[in-house]
Amino acid sequence: EIVLTQSPGTLSLSPGERATLSCRASQIVISSYLAWYQQKPGQAPRLLIYGASNRATGIPDRFSGSGSGTDFTLTISRLEPEDFAVYYCQQYGRSPITFGQGTRLEIK
Amino acid sequence: EVQLLESGGGLVQPGGSLRLSCAASGFTFSNYAMSWVRQAPGKGLDYVSAISVGGGGTYYADSVKGRFTISRDKNTLFLQMNSLRAEDTAIYYCARGGDNYDYWGQGTLVTVSS
């Protein structure tokens, strides 16, 4: 199975700053079948990005995804207070579907 | 508005069974593959199972294969869980899609404990 390793484990930033979250796969992710989700406490995850770089419906353009092969990045250009949450990457190119362990984005 | 509403969770003893349901509304259910994803308390997300549009294709994580059965009928998704173990304790989410998931329910908690 493809293991996804997210870094850093925790990222401490201030509103207005830029956030860069990394997701590294143990094998090539076929066709860039890589998604990013945001999860706030007590809530279900929300799809942000699919196909490595496509924003899901209703997702603000401050969120962007990039990468291919084994290295992927989620960038939040200018943090808003509501962006502080846990972020997960997911690969769906090869069975079984797998998720990264998450990056916690906290207010500095 | 797309809505997914899970039910059926609860406390069950090791070796017991539960059947989860997910009532879907606000979209044409029969046009979408559907999935179950779980999250153990304080942990990350784990793929559990998926079912194809027509129901003819079903897929399982190795950890639940042979114990869990996914199915669908009309506007409802099901997960029959047998031979439950302590490590199955988690919030179980119903999600729209067979690979990436654009809508999620709020989840139902399954606790396996004696």
Tab-separated table of C-alpha atoms in Angstrom:
chain	number	residue	atom	x	y	z
A	1	GLU	CA	0.000	0.000	0.000
A	2	ILE	CA	1.061	3.593	-0.552
A	3	VAL	CA	2.137	5.298	2.665
A	4	LEU	CA	1.585	9.059	2.790
A	5	THR	CA	3.801	11.064	5.135
A	6	GLN	CA	2.703	14.600	5.953
A	7	SER	CA	4.993	17.292	7.275
A	8	PRO	CA	5.236	19.105	9.495
A	9	GLY	CA	3.137	17.396	12.131
A	10	THR	CA	2.157	20.766	13.560
A	11	LEU	CA	2.497	24.173	11.925
A	12	SER	CA	2.180	27.329	14.020
A	13	LEU	CA	1.418	30.468	12.048
A	14	SER	CA	-0.442	33.757	12.389
A	15	PRO	CA	-3.459	34.956	10.430
A	16	GLY	CA	-2.337	36.599	7.218
A	17	GLU	CA	0.721	34.373	6.830
A	18	ARG	CA	1.294	31.784	4.123
A	19	ALA	CA	1.027	28.070	4.982
A	20	THR	CA	2.808	25.311	3.091
A	21	LEU	CA	1.879	21.708	3.918
A	22	SER	CA	3.701	18.728	2.446
A	23	CYS	CA	2.559	15.211	1.565
A	24	ARG	CA	5.118	12.652	0.402
A	25	ALA	CA	4.099	9.261	-0.998
A	26	SER	CA	6.078	6.039	-0.700
A	27	GLN	CA	5.288	5.253	-4.376
A	28	ILE	CA	4.253	7.310	-7.366
A	29	VAL	CA	0.634	8.445	-7.121
A	30	ILE	CA	-0.963	7.458	-10.425
A	31	SER	CA	-2.447	10.288	-12.488
A	32	SER	CA	-1.974	12.675	-9.575
A	33	TYR	CA	-4.963	11.098	-7.821
A	34	LEU	CA	-4.236	13.080	-4.665
A	35	ALA	CA	-6.795	14.950	-2.550
A	36	TRP	CA	-6.618	17.288	0.440
A	37	TYR	CA	-9.198	17.580	3.225
A	38	GLN	CA	-9.700	20.011	6.085
A	39	GLN	CA	-11.161	18.861	9.395
A	40	LYS	CA	-12.194	21.055	12.304
A	41	PRO	CA	-12.877	19.684	15.810
A	42	GLY	CA	-16.170	17.838	16.026
A	43	GLN	CA	-16.802	18.120	12.298
A	44	ALA	CA	-16.574	15.843	9.303
A	45	PRO	CA	-13.706	16.363	6.848
A	46	ARG	CA	-14.255	18.745	3.934
A	47	LEU	CA	-12.801	18.200	0.483
A	48	LEU	CA	-10.501	21.050	-0.552
A	49	ILE	CA	-8.478	19.758	-3.508
A	50	TYR	CA	-8.746	16.743	-5.834
A	51	GLY	CA	-6.541	15.626	-8.702
A	52	ALA	CA	-3.632	17.290	-6.897
A	53	SER	CA	-4.543	20.814	-8.032
A	54	ASN	CA	-8.298	21.162	-8.623
A	55	ARG	CA	-10.254	23.127	-6.048
A	56	ALA	CA	-13.518	21.545	-4.946
A	57	THR	CA	-16.784	23.430	-5.255
A	58	GLY	CA	-16.962	26.469	-3.027
A	59	ILE	CA	-13.343	26.373	-1.871
A	60	PRO	CA	-11.734	29.848	-1.726
A	61	ASP	CA	-8.888	30.520	-4.137
A	62	ARG	CA	-6.427	31.099	-1.283
A	63	PHE	CA	-6.213	27.279	-1.205
A	64	SER	CA	-4.077	25.721	-3.910
A	65	GLY	CA	-2.596	22.304	-4.527
A	66	SER	CA	0.446	21.321	-6.522
A	67	GLY	CA	2.816	18.451	-7.150
A	68	SER	CA	3.064	15.145	-8.956
A	69	GLY	CA	4.735	11.781	-8.628
A	70	THR	CA	5.526	11.395	-4.949
A	71	ASP	CA	5.628	14.996	-3.703
A	72	PHE	CA	2.552	17.154	-3.202
A	73	THR	CA	1.891	20.486	-1.525
A	74	LEU	CA	-1.134	22.313	-0.170
A	75	THR	CA	-0.631	26.065	0.046
A	76	ILE	CA	-2.871	28.533	1.837
A	77	SER	CA	-1.791	31.915	0.526
A	78	ARG	CA	-3.066	34.104	3.342
A	79	LEU	CA	-4.417	32.456	6.459
A	80	GLU	CA	-7.866	33.370	7.724
A	81	PRO	CA	-8.930	32.566	11.327
A	82	GLU	CA	-11.225	29.797	10.066
A	83	ASP	CA	-8.333	27.994	8.345
A	84	PHE	CA	-6.805	26.699	11.586
A	85	ALA	CA	-7.627	22.997	11.521
A	86	VAL	CA	-6.166	19.592	10.711
A	87	TYR	CA	-5.351	18.827	7.072
A	88	TYR	CA	-5.153	15.360	5.522
A	89	CYS	CA	-3.884	14.223	2.162
A	90	GLN	CA	-5.334	11.131	0.492
A	91	GLN	CA	-4.261	9.072	-2.504
A	92	TYR	CA	-6.874	7.247	-4.567
A	93	GLY	CA	-4.812	6.110	-7.502
A	94	ARG	CA	-3.948	2.698	-6.158
A	95	SER	CA	-5.883	0.313	-3.928
A	96	PRO	CA	-6.144	0.510	-1.000
A	97	ILE	CA	-7.013	4.175	-0.670
A	98	THR	CA	-4.774	5.685	2.001
A	99	PHE	CA	-4.608	8.894	4.018
A	100	GLY	CA	-1.710	10.772	5.533
A	101	GLN	CA	-1.521	11.134	9.302
A	102	GLY	CA	-2.482	14.812	9.178
A	103	THR	CA	-0.914	18.225	9.755
A	104	ARG	CA	-2.310	20.376	12.538
A	105	LEU	CA	-2.336	24.058	11.631
A	106	GLU	CA	-2.507	26.098	14.826
A	107	ILE	CA	-2.583	29.780	15.643
A	108	LYS	CA	0.756	31.139	16.757
B	1	GLU	CA	-28.706	20.535	-0.647
B	2	VAL	CA	-26.747	17.302	-0.377
B	3	GLN	CA	-27.281	15.575	2.968
B	4	LEU	CA	-25.914	12.334	4.353
B	5	LEU	CA	-27.270	11.174	7.690
B	6	GLU	CA	-25.717	8.175	9.418
B	7	SER	CA	-27.387	6.094	12.108
B	8	GLY	CA	-26.991	2.741	13.828
B	9	GLY	CA	-23.902	3.317	15.902
B	10	GLY	CA	-23.629	2.420	19.566
B	11	LEU	CA	-21.914	0.272	22.166
B	12	VAL	CA	-21.386	-3.391	21.283
B	13	GLN	CA	-19.389	-6.198	22.868
B	14	PRO	CA	-16.395	-7.740	21.098
B	15	GLY	CA	-17.630	-10.341	18.636
B	16	GLY	CA	-20.967	-8.584	18.220
B	17	SER	CA	-22.638	-7.022	15.194
B	18	LEU	CA	-24.028	-3.668	14.143
B	19	ARG	CA	-25.654	-2.362	10.986
B	20	LEU	CA	-24.972	1.239	10.018
B	21	SER	CA	-27.234	3.191	7.689
B	22	CYS	CA	-26.680	6.395	5.739
B	23	ALA	CA	-29.732	8.183	4.391
B	24	ALA	CA	-28.907	10.296	1.361
B	25	SER	CA	-30.877	13.242	-0.001
B	26	GLY	CA	-30.424	16.251	-2.268
B	27	PHE	CA	-28.801	14.355	-5.137
B	28	THR	CA	-29.457	11.368	-7.390
B	29	PHE	CA	-28.089	8.632	-5.157
B	30	SER	CA	-28.064	6.002	-7.899
B	31	ASN	CA	-25.571	8.075	-9.937
B	32	TYR	CA	-22.786	7.958	-7.356
B	33	ALA	CA	-20.402	5.444	-5.865
B	34	MET	CA	-20.432	5.658	-2.077
B	35	SER	CA	-17.973	4.919	0.688
B	36	TRP	CA	-17.443	4.468	4.415
B	37	VAL	CA	-14.448	6.075	6.139
B	38	ARG	CA	-13.710	5.794	9.858
B	39	GLN	CA	-11.762	7.731	12.441
B	40	ALA	CA	-10.659	6.234	15.735
B	41	PRO	CA	-10.845	8.649	18.695
B	42	GLY	CA	-8.091	11.253	18.359
B	43	LYS	CA	-6.653	9.562	15.258
B	44	GLY	CA	-6.589	10.065	11.502
B	45	LEU	CA	-8.851	8.925	8.698
B	46	ASP	CA	-9.077	5.314	7.524
B	47	TYR	CA	-10.746	3.997	4.381
B	48	VAL	CA	-13.174	1.176	5.192
B	49	SER	CA	-15.250	0.253	2.144
B	50	ALA	CA	-16.754	1.451	-1.131
B	51	ILE	CA	-19.562	0.397	-3.446
B	52	SER	CA	-19.990	1.122	-7.133
B	53	VAL	CA	-22.864	2.987	-8.758
B	54	GLY	CA	-24.936	-0.123	-9.460
B	55	GLY	CA	-23.832	-1.989	-6.376
B	56	GLY	CA	-22.136	-4.720	-8.375
B	57	GLY	CA	-18.680	-3.731	-7.225
B	58	THR	CA	-17.715	-3.714	-3.556
B	59	TYR	CA	-14.316	-2.956	-2.064
B	60	TYR	CA	-12.884	-3.346	1.426
B	61	ALA	CA	-9.844	-2.475	3.465
B	62	ASP	CA	-7.905	-5.586	4.449
B	63	SER	CA	-8.654	-4.863	8.110
B	64	VAL	CA	-12.409	-5.408	7.611
B	65	LYS	CA	-12.531	-7.863	4.700
B	66	GLY	CA	-14.658	-10.893	5.546
B	67	ARG	CA	-16.270	-9.137	8.513
B	68	PHE	CA	-17.971	-6.063	7.003
B	69	THR	CA	-20.430	-5.928	4.104
B	70	ILE	CA	-21.371	-2.770	2.235
B	71	SER	CA	-24.650	-2.495	0.342
B	72	ARG	CA	-27.073	0.071	-1.024
B	73	ASP	CA	-30.788	0.288	-1.617
B	74	LYS	CA	-32.880	3.174	-2.945
B	75	ASN	CA	-31.433	6.247	-1.192
B	76	THR	CA	-29.638	4.464	1.635
B	77	LEU	CA	-26.123	3.125	2.114
B	78	PHE	CA	-25.490	0.327	4.612
B	79	LEU	CA	-22.556	-1.216	6.411
B	80	GLN	CA	-23.131	-4.572	8.119
B	81	MET	CA	-20.382	-5.085	10.673
B	82	ASN	CA	-19.845	-8.545	12.182
B	83	SER	CA	-17.207	-10.019	14.502
B	84	LEU	CA	-16.445	-6.570	15.845
B	85	ARG	CA	-13.138	-5.929	17.587
B	86	ALA	CA	-11.930	-3.242	19.968
B	87	GLU	CA	-9.869	-1.748	17.139
B	88	ASP	CA	-13.079	-1.107	15.163
B	89	THR	CA	-14.015	1.581	17.684
B	90	ALA	CA	-14.356	4.790	15.680
B	91	ILE	CA	-16.638	7.393	14.206
B	92	TYR	CA	-17.939	5.974	10.933
B	93	TYR	CA	-18.545	8.486	8.164
B	94	CYS	CA	-20.608	7.942	5.057
B	95	ALA	CA	-19.120	9.808	2.071
B	96	ARG	CA	-20.179	10.462	-1.497
B	97	GLY	CA	-17.740	9.110	-4.065
B	98	GLY	CA	-15.742	5.984	-4.641
B	99	ASP	CA	-12.286	7.537	-4.548
B	100	ASN	CA	-12.266	11.134	-3.346
B	101	TYR	CA	-15.191	12.296	-1.252
B	102	ASP	CA	-16.964	15.565	-1.910
B	103	TYR	CA	-19.686	15.245	0.733
B	104	TRP	CA	-19.572	13.625	4.159
B	105	GLY	CA	-22.121	12.861	6.829
B	106	GLN	CA	-21.576	13.892	10.423
B	107	GLY	CA	-20.690	10.362	11.435
B	108	THR	CA	-21.943	7.753	13.883
B	109	LEU	CA	-19.870	6.484	16.794
B	110	VAL	CA	-19.246	2.766	17.164
B	111	THR	CA	-17.731	1.622	20.450
B	112	VAL	CA	-16.616	-1.983	20.819
B	113	SER	CA	-16.056	-2.791	24.468
B	114	SER	CA	-17.017	-5.304	27.122
